[in-house]
Amino acid sequence: MRSSTPQHVDLAVVGAGIIGLATALAGARRGLRVMVIDRDAQANGASVRNFGFITITGQARGLMWARARRSREVWREVAAAANIPIVHTGLWVTARRPESIDVLNAFLATEMAEGCRLLSAHETRQRCPELLACVRAAVLESTLELRVESRTAIPRLADWLERAHGVTFLRETTAIGVSMPLLHTSRGPVHADRIAICPGDDFNGLYPERLAAHPLMRCKLQMLRLADPGFKLPAAVMSDLSLGRYHGYADLPAATPLKAALAIDQAEHLRHGIHLIVVQSADGSLVVGDSHHYAPTPDPFSSTEVDQLILEEFRSALGIEPPATLERWVGTYASATDRLVLFDEPEPGVCIAIVTCGAGASTGFAVGEEVVSKLLDG
Ligand SMILES: Cc1cc2nc3c(=O)[nH]c(=O)nc-3n(C[C@H](O)[C@H](O)[C@H](O)COP(=O)(O)OP(=O)(O)OC[C@H]3O[C@@H](n4cnc5c(N)ncnc54)[C@H](O)[C@@H]3O)c2cc1C
């Protein structure tokens, strides 16, 4: 793309992860000519390493919960249009401790419980007799969650944006600086009336001095893919550890005794930031995680000890032996100690957007709409 006349677009988006693609969609829906620039040949960051789990239940009360609900709506529209299968729906949060059951009851008394209810042991057994530990536990069922297979969903979303919305993609191209109205890239300048920067956990690329003013960190997660257990999960599954971690439950006053109990009973799990999510893919295999380790540059190595702790929680919460491990990987996402989403507008026409918690797949489409609204509506 080296030419003396830079290509002119209404909106240039840096980053082709879910936040960049969501911003591109929101821009295209507002009638803008959009170009997405990414340094990689295909998405390779958090957006393809995650569970593909669009979680509503358990998101922080208020804005994040509302963002997740809005994003779920857009995911449904986009999945149908872009031929992205919804691999499964719903969530079971299993509670095997009395303190966890108190949290579930407190949660059910809030507005966030819409679409959620406690299952009876009979229903649990009827729906999935194989999950013996769930039958013995209390189970909160939410019907709201969706799951996509991120590693295929993200490329399909990008293809569809190109075909259906005329979004252009400049791949294997690094954005190296902004001097409005030019975005300077490793392939030359792009003339853009507006620029959205959605860099994931790259805090040292564009506007590093602005990002340095925030308490940002990177979070490393370990993930596993296990073989098909031979039956279909009724929904995604979470456990007591999630009730102590996800803001929508953990910020309720009723969660204080649970957190104290977990600190004693599962200190090793908490030391590695482990909680359990189990989702199932179309071929029956299970995606299982995860752990949370924070550092400016996390190491890229998977720890066997951490994997074993995740599998121990799998055993306790589901009541079955974990099937064979087929794959292991690590991913990182942006994290901040003072907020869940970071927006910064370093100069007119430029907006930086980073989801600074593990909820970008769940809230990204709403975040993209907010970015475009900031750029167009002020
Ligand atoms: C293991 C794991 C599990 C997770 N599970 C869930 C889950 O179940 N549900 C959920 O909601 N969220 C989950 N998350 C979080 C979610 O995946 C992230 O919040 C989300 O993917 C962040 O998207 P992003 O677009 O900001 O970042 P990314 O996907 O990392 O994309 C950023 C892109 O920007 C590009 N880029 C950066 N700087 C430049 C530059 N200067 N020039 C060109 N390109 C640049 C990068 O190449 C990259 O492609 C999980 C994350 C991980 C790692």
GROMACS .gro file of C-alpha atoms and ligand atoms in nm:
model
  431
    1MET     CA    1   0.000   0.000   0.000
    2ARG     CA    2   0.296   0.239  -0.046
    3SER     CA    3   0.162   0.527  -0.250
    4SER     CA    4   0.197   0.902  -0.242
    5THR     CA    5  -0.180   0.949  -0.187
    6PRO     CA    6  -0.284   0.772   0.130
    7GLN     CA    7  -0.608   0.578   0.116
    8HIS     CA    8  -0.890   0.783   0.274
    9VAL     CA    9  -1.137   0.618   0.516
   10ASP     CA   10  -1.393   0.753   0.761
   11LEU     CA   11  -1.275   0.527   1.042
   12ALA     CA   12  -0.947   0.340   1.083
   13VAL     CA   13  -0.952   0.071   1.352
   14VAL     CA   14  -0.625  -0.063   1.494
   15GLY     CA   15  -0.666  -0.423   1.612
   16ALA     CA   16  -0.864  -0.710   1.461
   17GLY     CA   17  -0.957  -0.879   1.789
   18ILE     CA   18  -1.318  -0.878   1.903
   19ILE     CA   19  -1.304  -0.516   2.022
   20GLY     CA   20  -1.166  -0.391   1.689
   21LEU     CA   21  -1.413  -0.600   1.488
   22ALA     CA   22  -1.704  -0.486   1.707
   23THR     CA   23  -1.598  -0.125   1.654
   24ALA     CA   24  -1.573  -0.184   1.279
   25LEU     CA   25  -1.927  -0.326   1.278
   26ALA     CA   26  -2.064  -0.034   1.478
   27GLY     CA   27  -1.891   0.210   1.241
   28ALA     CA   28  -2.018   0.033   0.929
   29ARG     CA   29  -2.370   0.029   1.073
   30ARG     CA   30  -2.344   0.407   1.110
   31GLY     CA   31  -2.256   0.432   0.740
   32LEU     CA   32  -1.879   0.481   0.773
   33ARG     CA   33  -1.612   0.347   0.536
   34VAL     CA   34  -1.401   0.141   0.773
   35MET     CA   35  -1.051  -0.005   0.752
   36VAL     CA   36  -0.909  -0.247   1.012
   37ILE     CA   37  -0.531  -0.267   1.058
   38ASP     CA   38  -0.361  -0.555   1.241
   39ARG     CA   39  -0.002  -0.664   1.271
   40ASP     CA   40  -0.085  -1.033   1.247
   41ALA     CA   41  -0.195  -1.234   0.943
   42GLN     CA   42  -0.502  -1.355   1.135
   43ALA     CA   43  -0.637  -1.290   1.482
   44ASN     CA   44  -0.401  -1.451   1.730
   45GLY     CA   45  -0.462  -1.272   2.060
   46ALA     CA   46  -0.707  -1.312   2.347
   47SER     CA   47  -1.005  -1.313   2.111
   48VAL     CA   48  -0.919  -1.657   1.965
   49ARG     CA   49  -0.771  -1.804   2.284
   50ASN     CA   50  -1.077  -1.757   2.505
   51PHE     CA   51  -1.372  -1.984   2.582
   52GLY     CA   52  -1.596  -1.802   2.334
   53PHE     CA   53  -1.827  -1.777   2.630
   54ILE     CA   54  -2.066  -1.482   2.621
   55THR     CA   55  -2.145  -1.452   2.990
   56ILE     CA   56  -2.420  -1.232   3.127
   57THR     CA   57  -2.482  -1.392   3.467
   58GLY     CA   58  -2.207  -1.284   3.705
   59GLN     CA   59  -2.094  -0.973   3.515
   60ALA     CA   60  -2.042  -0.670   3.740
   61ARG     CA   61  -2.374  -0.512   3.832
   62GLY     CA   62  -2.481  -0.207   3.630
   63LEU     CA   63  -2.291  -0.107   3.319
   64MET     CA   64  -2.099  -0.432   3.253
   65TRP     CA   65  -2.413  -0.640   3.295
   66ALA     CA   66  -2.598  -0.407   3.055
   67ARG     CA   67  -2.307  -0.424   2.808
   68ALA     CA   68  -2.316  -0.803   2.818
   69ARG     CA   69  -2.689  -0.809   2.750
   70ARG     CA   70  -2.650  -0.572   2.456
   71SER     CA   71  -2.354  -0.771   2.321
   72ARG     CA   72  -2.552  -1.094   2.344
   73GLU     CA   73  -2.819  -0.939   2.121
   74VAL     CA   74  -2.558  -0.839   1.863
   75TRP     CA   75  -2.386  -1.180   1.884
   76ARG     CA   76  -2.721  -1.344   1.800
   77GLU     CA   77  -2.772  -1.119   1.495
   78VAL     CA   78  -2.414  -1.155   1.377
   79ALA     CA   79  -2.397  -1.531   1.433
   80ALA     CA   80  -2.699  -1.583   1.209
   81ALA     CA   81  -2.571  -1.349   0.939
   82ALA     CA   82  -2.207  -1.458   0.941
   83ASN     CA   83  -2.274  -1.832   0.971
   84ILE     CA   84  -2.117  -1.857   1.316
   85PRO     CA   85  -2.269  -2.155   1.501
   86ILE     CA   86  -2.389  -2.098   1.858
   87VAL     CA   87  -2.229  -2.413   1.994
   88HIS     CA   88  -2.432  -2.419   2.311
   89THR     CA   89  -2.644  -2.197   2.530
   90GLY     CA   90  -2.700  -2.145   2.900
   91LEU     CA   91  -2.498  -2.180   3.219
   92TRP     CA   92  -2.508  -2.401   3.526
   93VAL     CA   93  -2.340  -2.254   3.834
   94THR     CA   94  -2.298  -2.542   4.075
   95ALA     CA   95  -2.268  -2.470   4.447
   96ARG     CA   96  -2.142  -2.749   4.671
   97ARG     CA   97  -2.085  -2.539   4.986
   98PRO     CA   98  -2.361  -2.393   5.209
   99GLU     CA   99  -2.193  -2.049   5.180
  100SER     CA  100  -2.222  -2.073   4.800
  101ILE     CA  101  -2.591  -2.153   4.821
  102ASP     CA  102  -2.635  -1.834   5.025
  103VAL     CA  103  -2.467  -1.641   4.743
  104LEU     CA  104  -2.698  -1.798   4.484
  105ASN     CA  105  -3.003  -1.704   4.690
  106ALA     CA  106  -2.879  -1.347   4.735
  107PHE     CA  107  -2.810  -1.326   4.360
  108LEU     CA  108  -3.161  -1.452   4.281
  109ALA     CA  109  -3.303  -1.161   4.481
  110THR     CA  110  -3.134  -0.906   4.250
  111GLU     CA  111  -3.239  -0.768   3.912
  112MET     CA  112  -2.945  -0.964   3.761
  113ALA     CA  113  -3.136  -1.289   3.816
  114GLU     CA  114  -3.358  -1.235   3.514
  115GLY     CA  115  -3.348  -1.561   3.315
  116CYS     CA  116  -3.205  -1.755   3.613
  117ARG     CA  117  -3.351  -2.007   3.859
  118LEU     CA  118  -3.245  -2.285   4.093
  119LEU     CA  119  -3.290  -2.637   3.958
  120SER     CA  120  -3.426  -2.912   4.178
  121ALA     CA  121  -3.206  -3.221   4.223
  122HIS     CA  122  -3.465  -3.412   4.020
  123GLU     CA  123  -3.436  -3.170   3.727
  124THR     CA  124  -3.058  -3.176   3.744
  125ARG     CA  125  -3.058  -3.556   3.733
  126GLN     CA  126  -3.309  -3.560   3.447
  127ARG     CA  127  -3.111  -3.308   3.243
  128CYS     CA  128  -2.767  -3.460   3.295
  129PRO     CA  129  -2.744  -3.775   3.509
  130GLU     CA  130  -2.371  -3.810   3.425
  131LEU     CA  131  -2.279  -3.499   3.627
  132LEU     CA  132  -2.301  -3.672   3.963
  133ALA     CA  133  -2.156  -3.386   4.167
  134CYS     CA  134  -2.406  -3.141   4.015
  135VAL     CA  135  -2.693  -3.368   4.118
  136ARG     CA  136  -2.563  -3.351   4.478
  137ALA     CA  137  -2.507  -2.972   4.465
  138ALA     CA  138  -2.735  -2.671   4.423
  139VAL     CA  139  -2.747  -2.556   4.062
  140LEU     CA  140  -2.833  -2.209   3.938
  141GLU     CA  141  -2.939  -2.225   3.575
  142SER     CA  142  -2.917  -1.923   3.348
  143THR     CA  143  -3.067  -1.947   3.001
  144LEU     CA  144  -2.891  -1.633   2.875
  145GLU     CA  145  -2.537  -1.740   2.793
  146LEU     CA  146  -2.414  -1.822   2.443
  147ARG     CA  147  -2.101  -1.997   2.331
  148VAL     CA  148  -1.918  -1.967   2.001
  149GLU     CA  149  -1.596  -2.143   1.892
  150SER     CA  150  -1.374  -1.836   1.895
  151ARG     CA  151  -1.098  -1.975   1.676
  152THR     CA  152  -1.343  -2.005   1.384
  153ALA     CA  153  -1.595  -1.739   1.490
  154ILE     CA  154  -1.349  -1.447   1.483
  155PRO     CA  155  -1.221  -1.519   1.127
  156ARG     CA  156  -1.583  -1.564   1.009
  157LEU     CA  157  -1.683  -1.236   1.169
  158ALA     CA  158  -1.396  -1.060   0.988
  159ASP     CA  159  -1.487  -1.223   0.652
  160TRP     CA  160  -1.850  -1.120   0.695
  161LEU     CA  161  -1.755  -0.760   0.780
  162GLU     CA  162  -1.556  -0.753   0.456
  163ARG     CA  163  -1.829  -0.910   0.241
  164ALA     CA  164  -2.146  -0.764   0.393
  165HIS     CA  165  -2.023  -0.427   0.518
  166GLY     CA  166  -1.735  -0.342   0.284
  167VAL     CA  167  -1.484  -0.320   0.570
  168THR     CA  168  -1.129  -0.342   0.433
  169PHE     CA  169  -0.850  -0.520   0.620
  170LEU     CA  170  -0.484  -0.433   0.619
  171ARG     CA  171  -0.314  -0.740   0.770
  172GLU     CA  172   0.049  -0.791   0.867
  173THR     CA  173   0.067  -0.418   0.918
  174THR     CA  174   0.174  -0.243   1.237
  175ALA     CA  175   0.026   0.093   1.329
  176ILE     CA  176   0.320   0.301   1.447
  177GLY     CA  177   0.188   0.650   1.514
  178VAL     CA  178  -0.088   0.904   1.472
  179SER     CA  179  -0.069   1.261   1.345
  180MET     CA  180  -0.430   1.340   1.266
  181PRO     CA  181  -0.567   1.286   1.008
  182LEU     CA  182  -0.292   1.032   0.933
  183LEU     CA  183  -0.242   0.691   1.086
  184HIS     CA  184   0.116   0.591   1.016
  185THR     CA  185   0.165   0.221   0.952
  186SER     CA  186   0.449  -0.010   0.850
  187ARG     CA  187   0.296   0.000   0.498
  188GLY     CA  188   0.262   0.376   0.479
  189PRO     CA  189   0.003   0.628   0.598
  190VAL     CA  190  -0.375   0.588   0.602
  191HIS     CA  191  -0.582   0.908   0.590
  192ALA     CA  192  -0.858   0.863   0.848
  193ASP     CA  193  -1.116   1.112   0.974
  194ARG     CA  194  -1.141   0.911   1.295
  195ILE     CA  195  -0.921   0.646   1.454
  196ALA     CA  196  -1.019   0.377   1.704
  197ILE     CA  197  -0.732   0.201   1.879
  198CYS     CA  198  -0.823  -0.144   2.012
  199PRO     CA  199  -0.480  -0.292   2.092
  200GLY     CA  200  -0.577  -0.556   2.348
  201ASP     CA  201  -0.291  -0.589   2.596
  202ASP     CA  202  -0.030  -0.405   2.387
  203PHE     CA  203   0.027  -0.098   2.603
  204ASN     CA  204   0.356   0.009   2.443
  205GLY     CA  205   0.251   0.071   2.083
  206LEU     CA  206   0.031   0.374   2.023
  207TYR     CA  207   0.004   0.653   2.286
  208PRO     CA  208   0.223   0.460   2.535
  209GLU     CA  209   0.255   0.773   2.752
  210ARG     CA  210  -0.124   0.796   2.785
  211LEU     CA  211  -0.159   0.429   2.872
  212ALA     CA  212   0.130   0.451   3.121
  213ALA     CA  213  -0.089   0.683   3.330
  214HIS     CA  214  -0.323   0.390   3.406
  215PRO     CA  215  -0.259   0.094   3.641
  216LEU     CA  216  -0.252  -0.158   3.355
  217MET     CA  217  -0.117  -0.510   3.377
  218ARG     CA  218  -0.134  -0.823   3.166
  219CYS     CA  219  -0.306  -1.135   3.290
  220LYS     CA  220  -0.197  -1.483   3.180
  221LEU     CA  221  -0.448  -1.771   3.171
  222GLN     CA  222  -0.396  -2.145   3.125
  223MET     CA  223  -0.648  -2.338   2.918
  224LEU     CA  224  -0.708  -2.705   2.834
  225ARG     CA  225  -0.906  -2.896   2.577
  226LEU     CA  226  -1.025  -3.237   2.699
  227ALA     CA  227  -1.161  -3.526   2.492
  228ASP     CA  228  -1.537  -3.577   2.446
  229PRO     CA  229  -1.669  -3.719   2.775
  230GLY     CA  230  -1.930  -3.918   2.578
  231PHE     CA  231  -2.232  -3.710   2.669
  232LYS     CA  232  -2.363  -3.362   2.597
  233LEU     CA  233  -2.326  -3.095   2.863
  234PRO     CA  234  -2.661  -2.930   2.941
  235ALA     CA  235  -2.490  -2.588   2.950
  236ALA     CA  236  -2.157  -2.429   3.035
  237VAL     CA  237  -2.057  -2.517   3.392
  238MET     CA  238  -1.902  -2.300   3.663
  239SER     CA  239  -1.843  -2.378   4.030
  240ASP     CA  240  -1.811  -2.226   4.379
  241LEU     CA  241  -1.478  -2.063   4.286
  242SER     CA  242  -1.658  -1.855   4.021
  243LEU     CA  243  -1.899  -1.728   4.285
  244GLY     CA  244  -1.601  -1.591   4.473
  245ARG     CA  245  -1.451  -1.430   4.164
  246TYR     CA  246  -1.715  -1.292   3.924
  247HIS     CA  247  -1.819  -0.944   4.038
  248GLY     CA  248  -2.194  -1.002   3.993
  249TYR     CA  249  -2.182  -1.261   4.272
  250ALA     CA  250  -1.860  -1.180   4.457
  251ASP     CA  251  -1.952  -0.815   4.523
  252LEU     CA  252  -2.274  -0.915   4.704
  253PRO     CA  253  -2.245  -0.892   5.086
  254ALA     CA  254  -2.357  -1.258   5.102
  255ALA     CA  255  -2.030  -1.359   4.932
  256THR     CA  256  -1.809  -1.257   5.227
  257PRO     CA  257  -1.846  -1.588   5.419
  258LEU     CA  258  -1.788  -1.783   5.096
  259LYS     CA  259  -1.466  -1.595   5.022
  260ALA     CA  260  -1.346  -1.665   5.378
  261ALA     CA  261  -1.429  -2.037   5.339
  262LEU     CA  262  -1.252  -2.059   5.002
  263ALA     CA  263  -0.944  -1.885   5.143
  264ILE     CA  264  -0.912  -2.174   5.388
  265ASP     CA  265  -1.034  -2.471   5.180
  266GLN     CA  266  -0.892  -2.381   4.840
  267ALA     CA  267  -0.598  -2.153   4.915
  268GLU     CA  268  -0.388  -2.309   4.638
  269HIS     CA  269  -0.660  -2.249   4.378
  270LEU     CA  270  -0.691  -1.887   4.489
  271ARG     CA  271  -0.312  -1.842   4.486
  272HIS     CA  272  -0.321  -1.917   4.111
  273GLY     CA  273  -0.645  -1.724   4.051
  274ILE     CA  274  -0.818  -2.047   3.944
  275HIS     CA  275  -1.188  -2.078   3.887
  276LEU     CA  276  -1.372  -2.326   3.670
  277ILE     CA  277  -1.540  -2.279   3.334
  278VAL     CA  278  -1.627  -2.587   3.126
  279VAL     CA  279  -1.778  -2.544   2.779
  280GLN     CA  280  -1.831  -2.797   2.504
  281SER     CA  281  -1.744  -2.782   2.135
  282ALA     CA  282  -1.937  -2.922   1.839
  283ASP     CA  283  -1.714  -3.233   1.832
  284GLY     CA  284  -1.796  -3.301   2.199
  285SER     CA  285  -1.454  -3.195   2.332
  286LEU     CA  286  -1.448  -2.972   2.640
  287VAL     CA  287  -1.267  -2.640   2.678
  288VAL     CA  288  -1.169  -2.608   3.044
  289GLY     CA  289  -0.994  -2.335   3.242
  290ASP     CA  290  -0.867  -2.116   3.388
  291SER     CA  291  -0.599  -1.951   3.601
  292HIS     CA  292  -0.496  -1.585   3.642
  293HIS     CA  293  -0.136  -1.466   3.688
  294TYR     CA  294  -0.056  -1.095   3.659
  295ALA     CA  295   0.269  -0.939   3.533
  296PRO     CA  296   0.382  -0.664   3.292
  297THR     CA  297   0.514  -0.945   3.067
  298PRO     CA  298   0.383  -1.283   3.181
  299ASP     CA  299   0.599  -1.583   3.096
  300PRO     CA  300   0.459  -1.802   2.815
  301PHE     CA  301   0.493  -2.135   2.998
  302SER     CA  302   0.212  -2.366   3.110
  303SER     CA  303   0.252  -2.503   3.462
  304THR     CA  304   0.152  -2.867   3.521
  305GLU     CA  305   0.070  -2.782   3.882
  306VAL     CA  306  -0.184  -2.523   3.766
  307ASP     CA  307  -0.337  -2.768   3.513
  308GLN     CA  308  -0.372  -3.027   3.790
  309LEU     CA  309  -0.549  -2.776   4.017
  310ILE     CA  310  -0.792  -2.685   3.736
  311LEU     CA  311  -0.862  -3.057   3.676
  312GLU     CA  312  -0.907  -3.116   4.051
  313GLU     CA  313  -1.182  -2.851   4.053
  314PHE     CA  314  -1.333  -3.011   3.739
  315ARG     CA  315  -1.349  -3.345   3.927
  316SER     CA  316  -1.505  -3.189   4.238
  317ALA     CA  317  -1.763  -2.978   4.054
  318LEU     CA  318  -1.871  -3.227   3.785
  319GLY     CA  319  -1.816  -3.555   3.968
  320ILE     CA  320  -1.647  -3.724   3.671
  321GLU     CA  321  -1.286  -3.804   3.587
  322PRO     CA  322  -1.144  -3.550   3.343
  323PRO     CA  323  -1.113  -3.706   2.994
  324ALA     CA  324  -0.773  -3.707   2.822
  325THR     CA  325  -0.610  -3.369   2.760
  326LEU     CA  326  -0.593  -3.296   2.386
  327GLU     CA  327  -0.452  -2.943   2.386
  328ARG     CA  328  -0.299  -2.685   2.622
  329TRP     CA  329  -0.248  -2.316   2.558
  330VAL     CA  330  -0.198  -1.988   2.739
  331GLY     CA  331  -0.356  -1.654   2.659
  332THR     CA  332  -0.319  -1.305   2.797
  333TYR     CA  333  -0.559  -1.016   2.833
  334ALA     CA  334  -0.542  -0.658   2.957
  335SER     CA  335  -0.622  -0.598   3.320
  336ALA     CA  336  -0.650  -0.285   3.538
  337THR     CA  337  -0.693  -0.243   3.910
  338ASP     CA  338  -0.926   0.057   3.882
  339ARG     CA  339  -1.174  -0.023   3.603
  340LEU     CA  340  -1.322  -0.291   3.379
  341VAL     CA  341  -1.309  -0.096   3.051
  342LEU     CA  342  -1.066   0.181   2.959
  343PHE     CA  343  -1.165   0.455   2.714
  344ASP     CA  344  -0.921   0.735   2.645
  345GLU     CA  345  -0.951   1.012   2.388
  346PRO     CA  346  -0.595   1.145   2.355
  347GLU     CA  347  -0.688   1.397   2.083
  348PRO     CA  348  -0.998   1.490   1.883
  349GLY     CA  349  -1.104   1.209   1.651
  350VAL     CA  350  -0.906   0.939   1.833
  351CYS     CA  351  -1.041   0.689   2.086
  352ILE     CA  352  -0.852   0.410   2.264
  353ALA     CA  353  -1.068   0.122   2.393
  354ILE     CA  354  -0.940  -0.164   2.606
  355VAL     CA  355  -1.151  -0.413   2.800
  356THR     CA  356  -0.938  -0.446   3.114
  357CYS     CA  357  -1.086  -0.768   3.250
  358GLY     CA  358  -1.171  -1.112   3.112
  359ALA     CA  359  -1.501  -1.008   2.957
  360GLY     CA  360  -1.422  -0.877   2.609
  361ALA     CA  361  -1.607  -1.158   2.429
  362SER     CA  362  -1.911  -1.091   2.647
  363THR     CA  363  -1.918  -0.711   2.628
  364GLY     CA  364  -1.724  -0.628   2.310
  365PHE     CA  365  -2.013  -0.541   2.079
  366ALA     CA  366  -2.148  -0.288   2.329
  367VAL     CA  367  -1.799  -0.146   2.380
  368GLY     CA  368  -1.760  -0.107   2.001
  369GLU     CA  369  -2.086   0.088   1.985
  370GLU     CA  370  -1.965   0.314   2.267
  371VAL     CA  371  -1.639   0.384   2.082
  372VAL     CA  372  -1.822   0.485   1.764
  373SER     CA  373  -2.065   0.695   1.961
  374LYS     CA  374  -1.776   0.879   2.130
  375LEU     CA  375  -1.614   0.944   1.789
  376LEU     CA  376  -1.932   1.049   1.607
  377ASP     CA  377  -2.156   1.196   1.874
  378GLY     CA  378  -1.900   1.336   2.112
  379LIG     C1  379  -0.768  -1.763   2.790
  379LIG     C2  380  -0.871  -1.654   2.787
  379LIG     C3  381  -1.003  -1.684   2.818
  379LIG     C4  382  -1.100  -1.583   2.813
  379LIG     N1  383  -1.230  -1.616   2.829
  379LIG     C5  384  -1.326  -1.523   2.807
  379LIG     C6  385  -1.463  -1.558   2.809
  379LIG     O1  386  -1.500  -1.673   2.826
  379LIG     N2  387  -1.555  -1.460   2.792
  379LIG     C7  388  -1.518  -1.331   2.772
  379LIG     O2  389  -1.605  -1.246   2.759
  379LIG     N3  390  -1.389  -1.296   2.763
  379LIG     C8  391  -1.292  -1.387   2.782
  379LIG     N4  392  -1.161  -1.353   2.774
  379LIG     C9  393  -1.127  -1.212   2.751
  379LIG    C10  394  -1.141  -1.175   2.606
  379LIG     O3  395  -1.089  -1.276   2.524
  379LIG    C11  396  -1.072  -1.041   2.584
  379LIG     O4  397  -1.127  -0.944   2.672
  379LIG    C12  398  -1.088  -0.993   2.439
  379LIG     O5  399  -1.056  -1.096   2.349
  379LIG    C13  400  -0.999  -0.872   2.414
  379LIG     O6  401  -1.014  -0.841   2.277
  379LIG     P1  402  -0.922  -0.734   2.207
  379LIG     O7  403  -0.972  -0.716   2.071
  379LIG     O8  404  -0.911  -0.614   2.295
  379LIG     O9  405  -0.776  -0.797   2.213
  379LIG     P2  406  -0.703  -0.901   2.117
  379LIG    O10  407  -0.788  -1.015   2.080
  379LIG    O11  408  -0.574  -0.932   2.187
  379LIG    O12  409  -0.674  -0.820   1.984
  379LIG    C14  410  -0.588  -0.708   1.982
  379LIG    C15  411  -0.532  -0.699   1.840
  379LIG    O13  412  -0.465  -0.574   1.824
  379LIG    C16  413  -0.353  -0.595   1.743
  379LIG     N5  414  -0.261  -0.482   1.765
  379LIG    C17  415  -0.225  -0.428   1.884
  379LIG     N6  416  -0.145  -0.322   1.865
  379LIG    C18  417  -0.129  -0.307   1.730
  379LIG    C19  418  -0.058  -0.216   1.647
  379LIG     N7  419   0.013  -0.114   1.698
  379LIG     N8  420  -0.066  -0.232   1.513
  379LIG    C20  421  -0.138  -0.333   1.457
  379LIG     N9  422  -0.207  -0.423   1.532
  379LIG    C21  423  -0.203  -0.409   1.665
  379LIG    C22  424  -0.299  -0.730   1.786
  379LIG    O14  425  -0.221  -0.789   1.685
  379LIG    C23  426  -0.429  -0.807   1.812
  379LIG    O15  427  -0.472  -0.880   1.698
  379LIG    C24  428  -1.062  -1.449   2.782
  379LIG    C25  429  -0.929  -1.421   2.752
  379LIG    C26  430  -0.834  -1.521   2.754
  379LIG    C27  431  -0.692  -1.488   2.719
   0.00000   0.00000   0.00000
